[in-house]
Amino acid sequence: LLLYTTNTNISHSDLRRRCVLSQEEYYGCELLLADRDMVEQQADEILKGCGVSSGCHFSVVGACFGVVATTHTLVLRALNAGIQYRVIHNASIMNAVGCCGLQLYNFGETVFIVFWMDTWRPESFYDKIKKNRDMGLHTLCLLDIKVKEQSMENLMRGRKIYEPPRYMTVTQAAEQLLEILQNRRDRGEELAMTEDTVCVGLARVGAEDQTIRSGTLQELASSDLGGPLHLMIISGHLHPLEVDMLKLFSGSEGLKTLKMTDSSTYVS
């Protein structure tokens, strides 16, 4: 969302409240939906609305300086143009995942799992999961979102025709990981995880119908968590309190693949 306003008397706390409500009548101005292309390619046009007597407010979903560098680019261009900025921090999935019971300081590098295509089936995210697992750390897996994507034909012909939105599910992510495990097994590699590794699937975090499911990777590959947005966590070493929390979201079988290595550590 991009917000232009000439009312500089609106406090930041009031602006934040109005952003949550997300209705133009509360702002008293027009809201403009800005996709990534617009922010990256038309940043100078956006910043023209940020004069001395007017304010330019840029709202994002999640962390202001989160997973992508789009916001960083806009801030740097603003500063180069002599425009000051102030950050109003937002809720983020990077800390909201704590709702599943895993301790946030036990997470390693976050990975992004993309939709595979017929001619492009990357496995690089698995190597990062392996690195985290080797250190006993959990891995937060952000799942692919395809919005305003063009087919190859429309892209080559320069036609602004977009494919229907697609959102990767936990099931799809788990299926891709299972295939990667088989590929690595066939190549004789030592695996970072197995089909029995305990994972967590989350859907619509923060919503009233939020869903959390813990179980093995194999179990998550056949779990239906409902509508988007989804994400998945690959567990590392688990503290007993983390295990107790995960059992709240497991099936009737519990988490039987967990093994205790010492009095304070479980692995799978």
Tab-separated table of C-alpha atoms in Angstrom:
chain	number	residue	atom	x	y	z
A	1	LEU	CA	0.000	0.000	0.000
A	2	LEU	CA	1.221	3.462	-0.842
A	3	LEU	CA	-0.333	6.411	0.958
A	4	TYR	CA	-0.018	10.057	0.027
A	5	THR	CA	-1.390	12.606	2.467
A	6	THR	CA	-1.109	16.359	2.909
A	7	ASN	CA	-2.170	16.158	6.542
A	8	THR	CA	1.065	16.230	8.562
A	9	ASN	CA	-0.810	16.456	11.889
A	10	ILE	CA	-1.688	12.755	11.913
A	11	SER	CA	0.304	11.062	14.680
A	12	HIS	CA	2.224	7.904	13.950
A	13	SER	CA	0.217	5.904	16.485
A	14	ASP	CA	-3.021	7.069	14.889
A	15	LEU	CA	-1.664	6.268	11.445
A	16	ARG	CA	-0.781	2.766	12.576
A	17	ARG	CA	-4.296	2.220	13.931
A	18	ARG	CA	-5.785	3.413	10.669
A	19	CYS	CA	-3.472	1.195	8.648
A	20	VAL	CA	-4.776	-1.832	10.514
A	21	LEU	CA	-8.320	-0.887	9.602
A	22	SER	CA	-7.129	-0.369	6.023
A	23	GLN	CA	-9.973	1.816	4.836
A	24	GLU	CA	-9.535	4.917	2.761
A	25	GLU	CA	-12.150	6.936	4.624
A	26	TYR	CA	-10.020	6.816	7.732
A	27	TYR	CA	-7.052	8.261	5.878
A	28	GLY	CA	-9.005	10.897	4.023
A	29	CYS	CA	-6.992	10.227	0.896
A	30	GLU	CA	-6.521	7.717	-1.891
A	31	LEU	CA	-4.721	4.426	-1.354
A	32	LEU	CA	-2.626	3.085	-4.188
A	33	LEU	CA	-1.686	-0.595	-4.363
A	34	ALA	CA	1.990	-0.780	-5.270
A	35	ASP	CA	3.406	-4.098	-6.427
A	36	ARG	CA	7.092	-4.927	-6.390
A	37	ASP	CA	7.645	-3.799	-9.989
A	38	MET	CA	6.188	-0.406	-9.239
A	39	VAL	CA	8.296	0.093	-6.115
A	40	GLU	CA	11.520	-0.973	-7.806
A	41	GLN	CA	11.006	0.620	-11.213
A	42	GLN	CA	9.029	3.749	-10.355
A	43	ALA	CA	10.605	4.681	-7.025
A	44	ASP	CA	11.512	8.180	-8.222
A	45	GLU	CA	7.886	8.846	-9.182
A	46	ILE	CA	6.765	7.625	-5.765
A	47	LEU	CA	9.186	9.895	-3.968
A	48	LYS	CA	7.970	12.947	-5.872
A	49	GLY	CA	4.921	12.853	-3.614
A	50	CYS	CA	7.101	13.353	-0.551
A	51	GLY	CA	7.588	17.100	-0.549
A	52	VAL	CA	8.318	19.457	2.316
A	53	SER	CA	4.662	20.017	3.204
A	54	SER	CA	3.339	16.554	2.443
A	55	GLY	CA	3.904	13.085	3.792
A	56	CYS	CA	4.439	9.883	1.870
A	57	HIS	CA	3.588	6.714	3.760
A	58	PHE	CA	4.629	3.312	2.478
A	59	SER	CA	3.012	0.311	4.170
A	60	VAL	CA	4.170	-3.266	3.690
A	61	VAL	CA	2.922	-6.683	4.763
A	62	GLY	CA	5.115	-8.088	7.517
A	63	ALA	CA	8.466	-6.709	8.608
A	64	CYS	CA	9.344	-3.304	7.139
A	65	PHE	CA	12.873	-4.491	6.435
A	66	GLY	CA	12.099	-8.136	6.045
A	67	VAL	CA	12.873	-10.867	3.595
A	68	VAL	CA	13.308	-8.803	0.432
A	69	ALA	CA	15.362	-5.678	-0.237
A	70	THR	CA	12.607	-3.626	-1.879
A	71	THR	CA	12.074	-1.365	1.140
A	72	HIS	CA	15.815	-0.894	1.614
A	73	THR	CA	16.106	0.407	-1.951
A	74	LEU	CA	13.268	2.892	-1.455
A	75	VAL	CA	14.795	4.232	1.775
A	76	LEU	CA	18.225	4.685	0.184
A	77	ARG	CA	16.734	6.569	-2.759
A	78	ALA	CA	14.758	8.781	-0.386
A	79	LEU	CA	17.871	9.674	1.598
A	80	ASN	CA	19.804	10.414	-1.604
A	81	ALA	CA	16.987	12.802	-2.542
A	82	GLY	CA	17.194	14.547	0.839
A	83	ILE	CA	13.963	13.012	2.125
A	84	GLN	CA	13.959	11.883	5.754
A	85	TYR	CA	12.123	8.763	6.894
A	86	ARG	CA	10.787	7.131	10.023
A	87	VAL	CA	9.964	3.460	10.572
A	88	ILE	CA	6.787	2.229	12.274
A	89	HIS	CA	7.502	-1.426	12.937
A	90	ASN	CA	4.967	-4.029	11.929
A	91	ALA	CA	4.129	-7.578	12.964
A	92	SER	CA	6.192	-10.191	11.132
A	93	ILE	CA	6.011	-13.911	10.467
A	94	MET	CA	9.677	-14.039	11.508
A	95	ASN	CA	8.626	-13.838	15.161
A	96	ALA	CA	4.974	-14.906	14.894
A	97	VAL	CA	6.108	-18.481	14.189
A	98	GLY	CA	6.843	-18.731	17.907
A	99	CYS	CA	3.155	-19.609	18.301
A	100	CYS	CA	4.023	-23.225	17.477
A	101	GLY	CA	6.139	-23.492	20.615
A	102	LEU	CA	9.628	-23.553	19.107
A	103	GLN	CA	12.064	-21.123	20.695
A	104	LEU	CA	13.013	-18.333	18.334
A	105	TYR	CA	16.679	-18.226	19.306
A	106	ASN	CA	17.003	-21.862	18.200
A	107	PHE	CA	16.369	-20.959	14.553
A	108	GLY	CA	19.094	-20.833	11.929
A	109	GLU	CA	19.040	-19.288	8.455
A	110	THR	CA	15.597	-18.876	6.894
A	111	VAL	CA	15.063	-20.529	3.502
A	112	PHE	CA	12.637	-19.959	0.654
A	113	ILE	CA	11.079	-22.937	-1.152
A	114	VAL	CA	9.984	-22.162	-4.703
A	115	PHE	CA	7.544	-23.885	-7.012
A	116	TRP	CA	9.348	-26.343	-9.250
A	117	MET	CA	8.897	-26.144	-12.994
A	118	ASP	CA	9.538	-28.724	-15.706
A	119	THR	CA	12.919	-27.227	-16.558
A	120	TRP	CA	13.891	-25.709	-13.191
A	121	ARG	CA	13.948	-27.749	-9.997
A	122	PRO	CA	16.379	-26.053	-7.594
A	123	GLU	CA	17.553	-27.864	-4.466
A	124	SER	CA	19.829	-25.191	-2.998
A	125	PHE	CA	17.504	-24.518	-0.041
A	126	TYR	CA	18.088	-28.105	1.122
A	127	ASP	CA	21.792	-27.363	1.609
A	128	LYS	CA	20.879	-24.519	3.967
A	129	ILE	CA	18.536	-26.814	5.882
A	130	LYS	CA	21.433	-29.280	6.198
A	131	LYS	CA	23.697	-26.537	7.527
A	132	ASN	CA	21.106	-25.592	10.151
A	133	ARG	CA	20.485	-29.222	11.111
A	134	ASP	CA	24.219	-29.845	11.497
A	135	MET	CA	24.226	-27.068	14.116
A	136	GLY	CA	21.064	-28.361	15.791
A	137	LEU	CA	19.012	-25.371	14.633
A	138	HIS	CA	15.439	-25.190	13.337
A	139	THR	CA	14.776	-23.944	9.799
A	140	LEU	CA	11.922	-21.613	8.923
A	141	CYS	CA	10.815	-22.339	5.356
A	142	LEU	CA	8.926	-19.551	3.624
A	143	LEU	CA	6.811	-20.926	0.791
A	144	ASP	CA	6.468	-19.561	-2.708
A	145	ILE	CA	3.796	-17.068	-3.754
A	146	LYS	CA	3.027	-16.504	-7.419
A	147	VAL	CA	1.108	-13.247	-7.890
A	148	LYS	CA	1.055	-11.202	-11.103
A	149	GLU	CA	3.137	-13.848	-12.864
A	150	GLN	CA	3.179	-13.978	-16.651
A	151	SER	CA	3.378	-17.052	-18.838
A	152	MET	CA	6.509	-17.350	-20.961
A	153	GLU	CA	4.480	-16.592	-24.091
A	154	ASN	CA	2.906	-13.438	-22.649
A	155	LEU	CA	6.266	-12.344	-21.270
A	156	MET	CA	7.982	-12.729	-24.648
A	157	ARG	CA	5.171	-10.927	-26.451
A	158	GLY	CA	5.129	-8.095	-23.921
A	159	ARG	CA	1.509	-8.703	-23.006
A	160	LYS	CA	0.452	-7.620	-19.506
A	161	ILE	CA	-1.647	-10.731	-18.996
A	162	TYR	CA	-1.150	-12.474	-15.663
A	163	GLU	CA	-1.658	-16.031	-14.509
A	164	PRO	CA	-4.056	-16.820	-11.631
A	165	PRO	CA	-2.394	-16.452	-8.206
A	166	ARG	CA	-0.789	-19.560	-6.718
A	167	TYR	CA	0.267	-20.135	-3.123
A	168	MET	CA	2.474	-23.057	-2.150
A	169	THR	CA	1.036	-25.328	0.519
A	170	VAL	CA	2.842	-27.267	3.234
A	171	THR	CA	1.895	-30.428	1.369
A	172	GLN	CA	3.617	-29.254	-1.814
A	173	ALA	CA	6.720	-28.111	0.055
A	174	ALA	CA	6.958	-31.440	1.905
A	175	GLU	CA	6.545	-33.386	-1.345
A	176	GLN	CA	9.404	-31.464	-2.955
A	177	LEU	CA	11.628	-32.092	0.063
A	178	LEU	CA	10.819	-35.804	-0.033
A	179	GLU	CA	11.870	-35.913	-3.675
A	180	ILE	CA	15.110	-34.104	-2.863
A	181	LEU	CA	15.835	-36.619	-0.101
A	182	GLN	CA	15.398	-39.466	-2.564
A	183	ASN	CA	17.647	-37.733	-5.109
A	184	ARG	CA	20.387	-37.272	-2.511
A	185	ARG	CA	19.955	-40.848	-1.277
A	186	ASP	CA	20.332	-42.155	-4.835
A	187	ARG	CA	23.580	-40.185	-5.138
A	188	GLY	CA	24.904	-41.797	-1.980
A	189	GLU	CA	24.973	-38.589	0.058
A	190	GLU	CA	24.652	-38.457	3.815
A	191	LEU	CA	21.197	-37.036	4.486
A	192	ALA	CA	20.557	-33.981	6.652
A	193	MET	CA	17.098	-35.284	7.501
A	194	THR	CA	14.773	-38.147	6.682
A	195	GLU	CA	11.118	-38.791	6.040
A	196	ASP	CA	10.747	-39.215	9.816
A	197	THR	CA	12.197	-35.812	10.753
A	198	VAL	CA	9.744	-33.824	12.859
A	199	CYS	CA	8.429	-30.753	11.055
A	200	VAL	CA	5.747	-28.161	11.686
A	201	GLY	CA	3.225	-26.814	9.215
A	202	LEU	CA	1.484	-23.496	9.851
A	203	ALA	CA	-1.310	-21.785	7.961
A	204	ARG	CA	-2.925	-18.350	8.246
A	205	VAL	CA	-0.842	-17.415	11.290
A	206	GLY	CA	-2.555	-14.726	13.348
A	207	ALA	CA	-6.004	-15.293	11.857
A	208	GLU	CA	-8.946	-16.709	13.782
A	209	ASP	CA	-8.686	-19.943	11.792
A	210	GLN	CA	-4.926	-20.293	12.286
A	211	THR	CA	-3.829	-23.920	11.892
A	212	ILE	CA	-0.705	-25.624	13.240
A	213	ARG	CA	0.232	-29.244	12.562
A	214	SER	CA	3.313	-31.069	13.836
A	215	GLY	CA	4.453	-34.450	12.602
A	216	THR	CA	7.003	-36.145	10.412
A	217	LEU	CA	7.883	-34.772	6.983
A	218	GLN	CA	6.063	-37.763	5.486
A	219	GLU	CA	2.936	-36.981	7.507
A	220	LEU	CA	2.926	-33.318	6.493
A	221	ALA	CA	3.079	-34.367	2.829
A	222	SER	CA	-0.465	-35.711	3.238
A	223	SER	CA	-1.841	-33.023	5.571
A	224	ASP	CA	-4.429	-30.488	4.454
A	225	LEU	CA	-4.002	-27.205	6.332
A	226	GLY	CA	-6.603	-25.300	4.319
A	227	GLY	CA	-6.207	-21.985	2.539
A	228	PRO	CA	-3.102	-19.798	2.289
A	229	LEU	CA	-0.715	-18.541	3.483
A	230	HIS	CA	1.390	-21.534	4.569
A	231	LEU	CA	4.894	-22.009	5.957
A	232	MET	CA	6.881	-24.935	7.282
A	233	ILE	CA	9.540	-25.500	9.928
A	234	ILE	CA	12.166	-28.251	9.871
A	235	SER	CA	13.122	-29.038	13.458
A	236	GLY	CA	16.679	-29.184	14.786
A	237	HIS	CA	17.536	-30.192	18.333
A	238	LEU	CA	14.443	-29.929	20.496
A	239	HIS	CA	14.223	-28.921	24.152
A	240	PRO	CA	11.708	-30.949	26.231
A	241	LEU	CA	9.482	-27.866	26.547
A	242	GLU	CA	9.471	-27.500	22.770
A	243	VAL	CA	8.476	-31.151	22.460
A	244	ASP	CA	5.615	-30.664	24.924
A	245	MET	CA	4.368	-27.718	22.865
A	246	LEU	CA	4.635	-29.586	19.556
A	247	LYS	CA	2.617	-32.477	20.988
A	248	LEU	CA	-0.310	-30.064	21.302
A	249	PHE	CA	-0.410	-29.927	17.507
A	250	SER	CA	0.413	-33.543	16.619
A	251	GLY	CA	-1.913	-36.367	15.678
A	252	SER	CA	-3.007	-39.257	17.868
A	253	GLU	CA	0.304	-41.008	17.190
A	254	GLY	CA	2.205	-38.159	18.809
A	255	LEU	CA	5.834	-37.592	17.873
A	256	LYS	CA	7.089	-41.159	18.070
A	257	THR	CA	10.132	-40.615	15.852
A	258	LEU	CA	11.818	-38.376	18.435
A	259	LYS	CA	14.827	-39.767	20.241
A	260	MET	CA	16.410	-38.437	23.405
A	261	THR	CA	20.176	-37.836	23.216
A	262	ASP	CA	20.481	-36.445	26.728
A	263	SER	CA	18.205	-35.135	29.476
A	264	SER	CA	17.506	-31.885	27.629
A	265	THR	CA	17.704	-32.719	23.913
A	266	TYR	CA	15.466	-34.560	21.457
A	267	VAL	CA	16.342	-35.250	17.804
A	268	SER	CA	14.614	-36.818	14.834
